[in-house]
């Protein structure tokens, strides 16, 4: 067993030389088999884990690795992270995490998301109608990829459709890296106010949405959380699911544009291939690129390296999902692939809450778009597309298309 020193730890976040492949450094680390150190913004050198089996070991281990951003050894993304995220349930462990996760789970089961499919299909068609009657070229990131998760999450929460533009505008601003802080605070406030008002209304007009269940069951009946906590949970759910799903929808469209054979397979039998296409796109793009992060709580060996209590860990999903020990021809996009062990939604106790919902969204978004616009094509040269490379999630800034 080795206890590698911190020497020559490349700086993190890593960037991608090729937009369609994981960062070369992550791939090289994976090929070296063992965890290696990287240097983050504060000069500390957490371990980067890149192999599929080792990431499963870390994320699946109970008690040996923690998710608490306020732990001094946690590899934070900035000095603000512990202050901003310190109270968030998914940045916590054990009793501070699981009871809240259990409150939310029922609204995001596979069955519940499947029951929403007809409504998601309908909302998708409304967006497509708007695209068809609008001008071209059009930016599909703004008008489709971001728009769909917004109207869907409003449906899940029980925010009226007419108010979805408020949610759309606010959540878009929250993830814009370059936006001044005052504008972000104002956007957060607008979102918070909208959810609080809607939640208050559900006390007298209950429905089967998440806001209604939060306020009527968990605030008023069980007194498990405060009204403010419930509003915050609603905001969190919007924040966690908005940009992630949107980026995946955009990247998936680009992949189908680049690979007409894959598009033809999808359209030949959407009911058969939309499911496997979604899993393959999740694997291929692995767009969560700077998470999951953990702090080691007890000395643990991973891939022959001793990770010590108090040391930080960053898991690299893009490299793991191209691990040739798990996926045959991992660099190839193949929507008929049956190997589904990708970890694009994470693994273990913190595995994505909204994965079933975003699966249904992707499964409806891609075939419906390409069926409606059979001549869909990029309106710019592929080289002109901009990807955000060092953000938490990988994605396209814009996707200008025409037909
Ligand atoms: C394609 C879309 C999505 C991707 C790729 C994605 C990815 C992930 C990943 C990798 C994690 C694990 C983080 C960790 O272990 O530290 C995670 C957790 C989480 N995701 Fe997603 N996500 C997506 C969509 C959504 C949606 C739609 C929602 C909400 C409706 C959501 C809510 C959450 C929450 C609340 C957690 C934390 C769960 C916990 O700690 O128990 N995600 N997601």
Tab-separated table of C-alpha atoms and ligand atoms in Angstrom:
chain	number	residue	atom	x	y	z
A	1	UNK	CA	0.000	0.000	0.000
A	2	UNK	CA	1.252	3.507	-0.800
A	3	UNK	CA	0.614	6.879	0.797
A	4	UNK	CA	1.326	9.050	-2.232
A	5	UNK	CA	2.763	12.515	-1.566
A	6	UNK	CA	1.126	15.700	-2.785
A	7	UNK	CA	3.895	16.473	-5.297
A	8	UNK	CA	2.870	17.355	-8.846
A	9	UNK	CA	-0.830	17.256	-8.267
A	10	UNK	CA	-2.455	18.855	-11.341
A	11	UNK	CA	-4.889	21.662	-10.729
A	12	UNK	CA	-8.586	20.873	-10.527
A	13	UNK	CA	-11.188	21.387	-12.109
A	14	UNK	CA	-9.682	19.628	-15.113
A	15	UNK	CA	-10.501	20.746	-18.627
A	16	UNK	CA	-11.378	18.626	-21.653
A	17	UNK	CA	-9.119	18.708	-24.703
A	18	UNK	CA	-11.884	17.098	-26.751
A	19	UNK	CA	-15.445	18.176	-25.964
A	20	UNK	CA	-16.682	14.623	-26.428
A	21	UNK	CA	-14.231	12.887	-24.088
A	22	UNK	CA	-13.402	13.078	-20.392
A	23	UNK	CA	-10.444	15.311	-19.409
A	24	UNK	CA	-7.233	13.607	-20.545
A	25	UNK	CA	-5.756	13.877	-17.051
A	26	UNK	CA	-8.695	11.964	-15.576
A	27	UNK	CA	-8.341	9.237	-18.191
A	28	UNK	CA	-4.588	8.986	-17.509
A	29	UNK	CA	-5.276	8.712	-13.764
A	30	UNK	CA	-7.796	5.941	-14.387
A	31	UNK	CA	-5.281	4.075	-16.498
A	32	UNK	CA	-2.795	4.351	-13.640
A	33	UNK	CA	-5.358	2.414	-11.564
A	34	UNK	CA	-4.868	4.199	-8.238
A	35	UNK	CA	-6.299	7.421	-6.759
A	36	UNK	CA	-4.066	10.421	-7.464
A	37	UNK	CA	-3.935	13.866	-5.938
A	38	UNK	CA	-5.135	17.116	-7.543
A	39	UNK	CA	-4.687	20.690	-6.355
A	40	UNK	CA	-7.805	22.765	-5.738
A	41	UNK	CA	-8.356	26.540	-5.389
A	42	UNK	CA	-7.135	26.742	-1.754
A	43	UNK	CA	-3.916	24.837	-2.445
A	44	UNK	CA	-5.127	21.659	-0.744
A	45	UNK	CA	-4.659	18.339	-2.542
A	46	UNK	CA	-7.632	15.988	-2.312
A	47	UNK	CA	-7.640	12.586	-4.005
A	48	UNK	CA	-9.223	12.213	-7.421
A	49	UNK	CA	-10.897	8.840	-7.877
A	50	UNK	CA	-11.433	7.863	-11.490
A	51	UNK	CA	-11.999	4.085	-11.664
A	52	UNK	CA	-15.591	2.829	-11.684
A	53	UNK	CA	-15.025	0.221	-8.951
A	54	UNK	CA	-13.153	2.634	-6.686
A	55	UNK	CA	-15.860	5.304	-6.956
A	56	UNK	CA	-18.456	2.680	-6.048
A	57	UNK	CA	-16.302	1.706	-3.079
A	58	UNK	CA	-16.113	5.312	-1.824
A	59	UNK	CA	-19.740	6.300	-2.463
A	60	UNK	CA	-21.089	2.949	-1.286
A	61	UNK	CA	-19.114	2.772	1.967
A	62	UNK	CA	-21.195	3.461	5.063
A	63	UNK	CA	-19.438	5.640	7.603
A	64	UNK	CA	-15.965	5.753	6.068
A	65	UNK	CA	-16.616	8.793	3.856
A	66	UNK	CA	-18.798	11.806	4.647
A	67	UNK	CA	-20.626	14.450	2.581
A	68	UNK	CA	-20.621	17.262	5.159
A	69	UNK	CA	-19.258	20.429	3.520
A	70	UNK	CA	-18.572	21.981	6.920
A	71	UNK	CA	-16.084	19.224	7.864
A	72	UNK	CA	-12.627	20.907	7.812
A	73	UNK	CA	-11.255	18.221	5.462
A	74	UNK	CA	-14.057	18.477	2.907
A	75	UNK	CA	-12.701	19.563	-0.511
A	76	UNK	CA	-14.836	22.649	-0.980
A	77	UNK	CA	-15.308	24.374	-4.327
A	78	UNK	CA	-14.751	27.837	-2.774
A	79	UNK	CA	-14.457	29.496	0.614
A	80	UNK	CA	-18.189	30.297	0.373
A	81	UNK	CA	-19.329	26.687	-0.009
A	82	UNK	CA	-19.577	25.717	3.677
A	83	UNK	CA	-21.440	28.959	4.473
A	84	UNK	CA	-23.818	28.723	1.538
A	85	UNK	CA	-24.420	24.962	1.583
A	86	UNK	CA	-23.764	24.079	5.225
A	87	UNK	CA	-27.449	23.665	6.028
A	88	UNK	CA	-28.436	21.717	2.926
A	89	UNK	CA	-29.546	18.153	3.706
A	90	UNK	CA	-27.637	16.566	0.827
A	91	UNK	CA	-24.435	18.135	2.097
A	92	UNK	CA	-24.961	16.271	5.373
A	93	UNK	CA	-24.734	12.703	6.646
A	94	UNK	CA	-26.840	10.323	8.723
A	95	UNK	CA	-29.639	11.857	10.761
A	96	UNK	CA	-29.254	15.227	9.100
A	97	UNK	CA	-29.625	13.679	5.644
A	98	UNK	CA	-31.812	10.591	5.637
A	99	UNK	CA	-35.008	11.877	7.320
A	100	UNK	CA	-35.227	14.743	4.812
A	101	UNK	CA	-34.441	12.444	1.904
A	102	UNK	CA	-37.317	10.221	3.086
A	103	UNK	CA	-39.686	13.192	3.039
A	104	UNK	CA	-38.858	13.872	-0.604
A	105	UNK	CA	-38.525	10.312	-1.950
A	106	UNK	CA	-42.240	9.572	-2.594
A	107	UNK	CA	-42.500	12.360	-5.184
A	108	UNK	CA	-39.578	11.014	-7.182
A	109	UNK	CA	-40.092	7.239	-7.328
A	110	UNK	CA	-39.974	5.496	-10.714
A	111	UNK	CA	-43.737	4.892	-10.461
A	112	UNK	CA	-44.512	8.525	-9.713
A	113	UNK	CA	-42.317	9.797	-12.537
A	114	UNK	CA	-43.824	7.255	-14.915
A	115	UNK	CA	-47.315	8.479	-13.982
A	116	UNK	CA	-46.206	11.970	-15.022
A	117	UNK	CA	-45.091	10.785	-18.469
A	118	UNK	CA	-48.303	11.753	-20.339
A	119	UNK	CA	-48.165	15.257	-18.856
A	120	UNK	CA	-44.436	15.547	-19.615
A	121	UNK	CA	-45.174	14.473	-23.210
A	122	UNK	CA	-47.887	17.120	-23.420
A	123	UNK	CA	-45.607	19.854	-22.038
A	124	UNK	CA	-42.909	18.789	-24.520
A	125	UNK	CA	-45.351	19.093	-27.419
A	126	UNK	CA	-46.361	22.597	-26.282
A	127	UNK	CA	-42.701	23.663	-26.421
A	128	UNK	CA	-42.299	22.073	-29.841
A	129	UNK	CA	-45.394	23.931	-31.117
A	130	UNK	CA	-43.831	27.169	-29.916
A	131	UNK	CA	-40.555	26.356	-31.656
A	132	UNK	CA	-42.343	25.480	-34.870
A	133	UNK	CA	-44.254	28.729	-34.986
A	134	UNK	CA	-41.256	30.844	-33.963
A	135	UNK	CA	-38.336	32.178	-35.947
A	136	UNK	CA	-35.151	30.299	-36.822
A	137	UNK	CA	-32.362	29.785	-36.107
A	138	UNK	CA	-33.282	29.192	-32.495
A	139	UNK	CA	-31.236	28.406	-29.406
A	140	UNK	CA	-32.444	25.027	-28.187
A	141	UNK	CA	-30.702	25.379	-24.825
A	142	UNK	CA	-32.895	28.340	-23.915
A	143	UNK	CA	-36.099	27.416	-25.707
A	144	UNK	CA	-36.204	23.683	-25.141
A	145	UNK	CA	-33.523	22.118	-22.937
A	146	UNK	CA	-33.927	24.639	-20.099
A	147	UNK	CA	-37.616	25.231	-20.655
A	148	UNK	CA	-38.747	21.609	-20.290
A	149	UNK	CA	-37.249	20.828	-16.842
A	150	UNK	CA	-38.735	24.103	-15.568
A	151	UNK	CA	-42.311	23.364	-16.546
A	152	UNK	CA	-41.927	19.761	-15.360
A	153	UNK	CA	-40.572	20.660	-11.922
A	154	UNK	CA	-43.394	23.225	-11.542
A	155	UNK	CA	-45.808	20.369	-12.203
A	156	UNK	CA	-44.125	18.179	-9.558
A	157	UNK	CA	-44.153	20.982	-6.988
A	158	UNK	CA	-47.643	22.173	-7.804
A	159	UNK	CA	-46.624	25.651	-9.042
A	160	UNK	CA	-49.260	26.787	-11.595
A	161	UNK	CA	-48.105	26.573	-15.228
A	162	UNK	CA	-48.679	30.329	-15.764
A	163	UNK	CA	-46.097	31.027	-13.058
A	164	UNK	CA	-43.414	28.802	-14.575
A	165	UNK	CA	-41.730	31.825	-16.300
A	166	UNK	CA	-40.822	33.176	-12.823
A	167	UNK	CA	-39.231	29.842	-11.935
A	168	UNK	CA	-37.515	29.700	-15.320
A	169	UNK	CA	-36.001	33.194	-15.113
A	170	UNK	CA	-34.944	32.859	-11.492
A	171	UNK	CA	-33.371	29.418	-11.713
A	172	UNK	CA	-31.548	30.390	-14.901
A	173	UNK	CA	-29.979	33.338	-13.093
A	174	UNK	CA	-28.971	31.237	-10.109
A	175	UNK	CA	-26.643	29.104	-12.221
A	176	UNK	CA	-25.144	31.877	-14.378
A	177	UNK	CA	-21.530	32.024	-13.271
A	178	UNK	CA	-20.925	35.577	-14.482
A	179	UNK	CA	-24.044	37.210	-13.000
A	180	UNK	CA	-23.449	39.866	-10.273
A	181	UNK	CA	-24.263	38.636	-6.764
A	182	UNK	CA	-27.074	41.201	-6.221
A	183	UNK	CA	-28.934	39.803	-9.240
A	184	UNK	CA	-28.515	36.269	-7.941
A	185	UNK	CA	-29.829	37.260	-4.533
A	186	UNK	CA	-32.820	38.956	-6.192
A	187	UNK	CA	-33.490	35.830	-8.302
A	188	UNK	CA	-33.311	33.640	-5.221
A	189	UNK	CA	-35.705	35.964	-3.420
A	190	UNK	CA	-38.206	35.867	-6.313
A	191	UNK	CA	-38.142	32.071	-6.327
A	192	UNK	CA	-38.465	31.887	-2.561
A	193	UNK	CA	-41.423	34.281	-2.551
A	194	UNK	CA	-43.199	32.390	-5.294
A	195	UNK	CA	-42.848	29.047	-3.510
A	196	UNK	CA	-43.834	30.499	-0.133
A	197	UNK	CA	-46.990	32.052	-1.621
A	198	UNK	CA	-47.926	28.852	-3.421
A	199	UNK	CA	-47.226	26.762	-0.351
A	200	UNK	CA	-49.424	28.969	1.810
A	201	UNK	CA	-52.229	28.536	-0.726
A	202	UNK	CA	-51.949	24.733	-0.522
A	203	UNK	CA	-53.063	24.903	3.111
A	204	UNK	CA	-56.574	25.737	1.953
A	205	UNK	CA	-56.378	24.270	-1.546
A	206	UNK	CA	-54.384	21.048	-1.155
A	207	UNK	CA	-53.381	18.994	-4.205
A	208	UNK	CA	-51.084	16.033	-4.790
A	209	UNK	CA	-47.965	18.125	-5.544
A	210	UNK	CA	-44.828	18.257	-3.409
A	211	UNK	CA	-45.478	21.746	-1.947
A	212	UNK	CA	-48.867	20.662	-0.709
A	213	UNK	CA	-47.496	17.494	0.913
A	214	UNK	CA	-44.618	19.404	2.519
A	215	UNK	CA	-46.806	22.029	4.138
A	216	UNK	CA	-49.825	19.926	5.058
A	217	UNK	CA	-48.056	16.778	6.230
A	218	UNK	CA	-44.550	17.723	7.336
A	219	UNK	CA	-45.060	21.311	8.536
A	220	UNK	CA	-48.613	21.304	9.924
A	221	UNK	CA	-49.451	17.684	10.762
A	222	UNK	CA	-46.158	16.098	11.842
A	223	UNK	CA	-44.358	19.337	12.720
A	224	UNK	CA	-41.141	17.744	11.438
A	225	UNK	CA	-39.912	20.827	9.573
A	226	UNK	CA	-40.682	24.557	9.671
A	227	UNK	CA	-42.530	26.432	6.928
A	228	UNK	CA	-39.243	28.142	5.998
A	229	UNK	CA	-37.465	24.763	5.759
A	230	UNK	CA	-40.218	23.496	3.481
A	231	UNK	CA	-39.854	26.490	1.152
A	232	UNK	CA	-36.090	25.965	1.128
A	233	UNK	CA	-36.548	22.310	0.165
A	234	UNK	CA	-38.709	23.356	-2.773
A	235	UNK	CA	-36.008	25.810	-3.918
A	236	UNK	CA	-33.333	23.142	-3.516
A	237	UNK	CA	-35.216	20.633	-5.605
A	238	UNK	CA	-35.569	23.215	-8.374
A	239	UNK	CA	-31.865	24.106	-8.137
A	240	UNK	CA	-30.625	20.512	-8.157
A	241	UNK	CA	-32.712	19.396	-11.097
A	242	UNK	CA	-32.834	22.364	-13.408
A	243	UNK	CA	-29.418	22.814	-14.968
A	244	UNK	CA	-28.488	19.125	-14.758
A	245	UNK	CA	-31.421	17.866	-16.793
A	246	UNK	CA	-31.221	20.849	-19.142
A	247	UNK	CA	-27.559	20.222	-19.896
A	248	UNK	CA	-28.217	16.568	-20.561
A	249	UNK	CA	-31.089	17.351	-22.946
A	250	UNK	CA	-28.869	19.823	-24.844
A	251	UNK	CA	-25.853	17.509	-25.003
A	252	UNK	CA	-28.053	14.609	-26.084
A	253	UNK	CA	-29.495	16.666	-28.954
A	254	UNK	CA	-25.974	17.523	-30.084
A	255	UNK	CA	-24.919	13.853	-29.964
A	256	UNK	CA	-27.927	12.802	-32.048
A	257	UNK	CA	-27.160	15.565	-34.567
A	258	UNK	CA	-23.574	14.334	-34.897
A	259	UNK	CA	-24.492	10.659	-35.149
A	260	UNK	CA	-27.338	10.184	-37.644
A	261	UNK	CA	-27.230	6.367	-37.342
A	262	UNK	CA	-27.952	6.606	-33.639
A	263	UNK	CA	-30.755	9.064	-34.377
A	264	UNK	CA	-32.214	6.672	-36.951
A	265	UNK	CA	-32.172	3.811	-34.428
A	266	UNK	CA	-33.956	5.973	-31.856
A	267	UNK	CA	-36.615	7.085	-34.325
A	268	UNK	CA	-37.098	3.569	-35.702
A	269	UNK	CA	-38.673	2.525	-32.389
A	270	UNK	CA	-38.688	5.245	-29.698
A	271	UNK	CA	-40.588	3.042	-27.235
A	272	UNK	CA	-37.796	0.469	-27.475
A	273	UNK	CA	-34.737	2.724	-27.600
A	274	UNK	CA	-35.569	5.896	-25.643
A	275	UNK	CA	-34.737	4.118	-22.376
A	276	UNK	CA	-31.383	2.687	-23.440
A	277	UNK	CA	-30.549	5.936	-25.287
A	278	UNK	CA	-31.016	7.869	-22.047
A	279	UNK	CA	-28.742	5.540	-20.080
A	280	UNK	CA	-26.131	5.685	-22.835
A	281	UNK	CA	-26.241	9.491	-23.053
A	282	UNK	CA	-25.838	9.668	-19.287
A	283	UNK	CA	-22.802	7.405	-19.528
A	284	UNK	CA	-21.300	9.053	-22.585
A	285	UNK	CA	-21.573	12.646	-21.372
A	286	UNK	CA	-21.304	12.154	-17.589
A	287	UNK	CA	-21.950	15.821	-17.225
A	288	UNK	CA	-21.596	16.074	-13.435
A	289	UNK	CA	-17.879	16.667	-13.532
A	290	UNK	CA	-16.679	18.195	-10.268
A	291	UNK	CA	-18.787	16.065	-7.889
A	292	UNK	CA	-19.412	13.864	-5.930
A	293	UNK	CA	-17.010	15.064	-3.224
A	294	UNK	CA	-16.440	13.469	0.133
A	295	UNK	CA	-14.202	13.698	3.180
A	296	UNK	CA	-12.554	10.558	4.550
A	297	UNK	CA	-13.771	9.803	8.094
A	298	UNK	CA	-11.618	6.749	8.846
A	299	UNK	CA	-8.366	5.543	7.234
A	300	UNK	CA	-9.365	3.456	4.238
A	301	UNK	CA	-7.456	1.748	1.452
A	302	UNK	CA	-8.680	2.516	-2.058
A	303	UNK	CA	-6.878	0.962	-5.038
A	304	UNK	CA	-3.774	0.268	-2.973
A	305	UNK	CA	-3.574	3.830	-1.632
A	306	UNK	CA	-4.169	4.669	2.018
A	307	UNK	CA	-6.615	7.533	2.262
A	308	UNK	CA	-6.406	9.035	5.700
A	309	UNK	CA	-9.182	10.386	7.888
A	310	UNK	CA	-9.552	14.108	7.224
A	311	UNK	CA	-8.434	13.925	3.582
A	312	UNK	CA	-10.687	15.109	0.774
A	313	UNK	CA	-11.927	13.039	-2.162
A	314	UNK	CA	-13.370	14.050	-5.517
A	315	UNK	CA	-14.969	11.390	-7.708
A	316	UNK	CA	-14.625	11.821	-11.464
A	317	UNK	CA	-17.726	10.389	-13.102
A	318	UNK	CA	-16.697	11.105	-16.728
A	319	UNK	CA	-13.591	8.894	-16.449
A	320	UNK	CA	-15.416	6.159	-14.510
A	321	UNK	CA	-18.198	5.943	-17.075
A	322	UNK	CA	-15.614	5.299	-19.818
A	323	UNK	CA	-13.877	2.588	-17.774
A	324	UNK	CA	-13.050	-0.223	-20.233
A	325	UNK	CA	-13.260	-2.769	-17.432
A	326	UNK	CA	-16.987	-2.079	-17.212
A	327	UNK	CA	-18.007	-0.868	-20.693
A	328	UNK	CA	-16.950	-2.467	-23.991
A	329	UNK	CA	-15.710	0.168	-26.478
A	330	UNK	CA	-16.373	2.904	-23.940
A	331	UNK	CA	-15.573	5.783	-26.321
A	332	UNK	CA	-18.375	4.744	-28.694
A	333	UNK	CA	-21.882	6.130	-28.340
A	334	UNK	CA	-24.184	3.146	-28.778
A	335	UNK	CA	-27.803	3.610	-27.731
A	336	UNK	CA	-28.477	-0.113	-28.049
A	337	UNK	CA	-25.915	-0.874	-25.326
A	338	UNK	CA	-27.333	-3.140	-22.642
A	339	UNK	CA	-24.621	-2.571	-19.999
A	340	UNK	CA	-26.301	-0.070	-17.717
A	341	UNK	CA	-23.940	0.236	-14.791
A	342	UNK	CA	-23.126	3.910	-15.417
A	343	UNK	CA	-22.866	6.069	-12.319
A	344	UNK	CA	-23.912	9.346	-13.929
A	345	UNK	CA	-26.524	9.812	-11.190
A	346	UNK	CA	-24.006	8.953	-8.480
A	347	UNK	CA	-24.043	5.857	-6.307
A	348	UNK	CA	-24.967	4.923	-2.750
A	349	UNK	CA	-26.997	6.825	-0.216
A	350	UNK	CA	-26.752	10.235	-1.922
A	351	UNK	CA	-27.626	8.864	-5.361
A	352	UNK	CA	-29.714	11.352	-7.328
A	353	UNK	CA	-33.189	12.005	-5.947
A	354	UNK	CA	-34.562	13.193	-9.297
A	355	UNK	CA	-33.097	10.531	-11.584
A	356	UNK	CA	-36.428	8.893	-12.483
A	357	UNK	CA	-37.968	12.224	-13.333
A	358	UNK	CA	-35.090	13.382	-15.510
A	359	UNK	CA	-35.014	9.998	-17.264
A	360	UNK	CA	-38.642	10.443	-18.348
A	361	UNK	CA	-37.893	14.007	-19.496
A	362	UNK	CA	-34.974	12.898	-21.663
A	363	UNK	CA	-36.900	9.914	-23.014
A	364	UNK	CA	-39.669	12.241	-24.173
A	365	UNK	CA	-37.522	15.221	-25.233
A	366	UNK	CA	-35.224	13.592	-27.813
A	367	UNK	CA	-37.552	11.420	-29.936
A	368	UNK	CA	-40.298	14.052	-29.967
A	369	UNK	CA	-37.885	16.772	-31.106
A	370	UNK	CA	-36.386	14.721	-33.933
A	371	UNK	CA	-39.764	13.398	-35.036
A	372	UNK	CA	-41.147	16.918	-35.265
A	373	UNK	CA	-38.126	18.424	-37.066
A	374	UNK	CA	-36.701	15.721	-39.310
A	375	UNK	CA	-34.377	18.235	-40.962
A	376	UNK	CA	-32.973	19.619	-37.696
A	377	UNK	CA	-29.359	20.769	-38.038
A	378	UNK	CA	-26.813	23.009	-36.355
A	379	UNK	CA	-27.081	26.642	-37.444
A	380	UNK	CA	-23.368	27.236	-36.754
A	381	UNK	CA	-20.188	25.295	-37.307
A	382	UNK	CA	-19.694	22.691	-34.580
A	383	UNK	CA	-16.375	24.354	-33.695
A	384	UNK	CA	-18.238	27.508	-32.687
A	385	UNK	CA	-20.177	25.766	-29.930
A	386	UNK	CA	-19.126	26.721	-26.407
A	387	UNK	CA	-19.106	24.169	-23.612
A	388	UNK	CA	-18.840	25.152	-19.967
A	389	UNK	CA	-15.891	23.132	-18.941
A	390	UNK	CA	-14.978	23.944	-15.362
A	391	UNK	CA	-18.471	24.246	-13.872
A	392	UNK	CA	-20.108	21.601	-11.694
A	393	UNK	CA	-22.022	20.401	-14.723
A	394	UNK	CA	-20.718	20.140	-18.265
A	395	UNK	CA	-22.989	21.585	-20.912
A	396	UNK	CA	-23.544	23.829	-23.894
A	397	UNK	CA	-23.810	27.585	-23.537
A	398	UNK	CA	-26.055	27.689	-26.598
A	399	UNK	CA	-27.264	25.262	-29.230
A	400	UNK	CA	-28.301	27.274	-32.294
A	401	UNK	CA	-30.247	25.085	-34.721
A	402	UNK	CA	-32.427	25.441	-37.752
A	403	UNK	CA	-34.489	23.065	-39.924
B	1	LIG	C1	-29.671	14.506	-15.819
B	1	LIG	C2	-30.016	15.060	-14.701
B	1	LIG	C3	-29.321	14.850	-13.374
B	1	LIG	C4	-28.063	14.419	-13.090
B	1	LIG	C5	-26.976	14.008	-14.058
B	1	LIG	C6	-27.934	14.392	-11.655
B	1	LIG	C7	-26.813	13.962	-10.983
B	1	LIG	C8	-26.723	13.790	-9.616
B	1	LIG	C9	-25.604	13.208	-8.917
B	1	LIG	C10	-24.337	12.685	-9.565
B	1	LIG	C11	-25.896	13.211	-7.588
B	1	LIG	C12	-25.035	12.641	-6.463
B	1	LIG	C13	-24.263	13.716	-5.702
B	1	LIG	C14	-23.406	13.139	-4.585
B	1	LIG	O1	-23.330	11.935	-4.375
B	1	LIG	O2	-22.760	13.944	-3.883
B	1	LIG	C15	-27.198	13.825	-7.456
B	1	LIG	C16	-27.848	14.033	-6.248
B	1	LIG	C17	-29.023	14.722	-6.137
B	1	LIG	N1	-29.870	15.102	-7.165
B	1	LIG	FE1	-29.550	14.884	-9.126
B	1	LIG	N2	-29.107	14.846	-11.102
B	1	LIG	C18	-29.994	15.110	-12.120
B	1	LIG	C19	-31.304	15.544	-11.983
B	1	LIG	C20	-31.912	15.838	-10.799
B	1	LIG	C21	-33.278	16.292	-10.641
B	1	LIG	C22	-34.286	16.462	-11.764
B	1	LIG	C23	-33.466	16.542	-9.303
B	1	LIG	C24	-34.670	17.039	-8.565
B	1	LIG	C25	-35.841	16.956	-8.923
B	1	LIG	C26	-32.231	16.200	-8.630
B	1	LIG	C27	-32.033	16.291	-7.285
B	1	LIG	C28	-30.940	15.763	-6.611
B	1	LIG	C29	-30.805	15.791	-5.151
B	1	LIG	C30	-31.768	16.437	-4.159
B	1	LIG	C31	-29.601	15.131	-4.861
B	1	LIG	C32	-28.996	14.872	-3.478
B	1	LIG	C33	-29.509	13.553	-2.974
B	1	LIG	C34	-28.983	13.150	-1.616
B	1	LIG	O3	-27.937	13.631	-1.171
B	1	LIG	O4	-29.650	12.330	-0.981
B	1	LIG	N3	-31.312	15.776	-9.551
B	1	LIG	N4	-27.695	14.160	-8.690
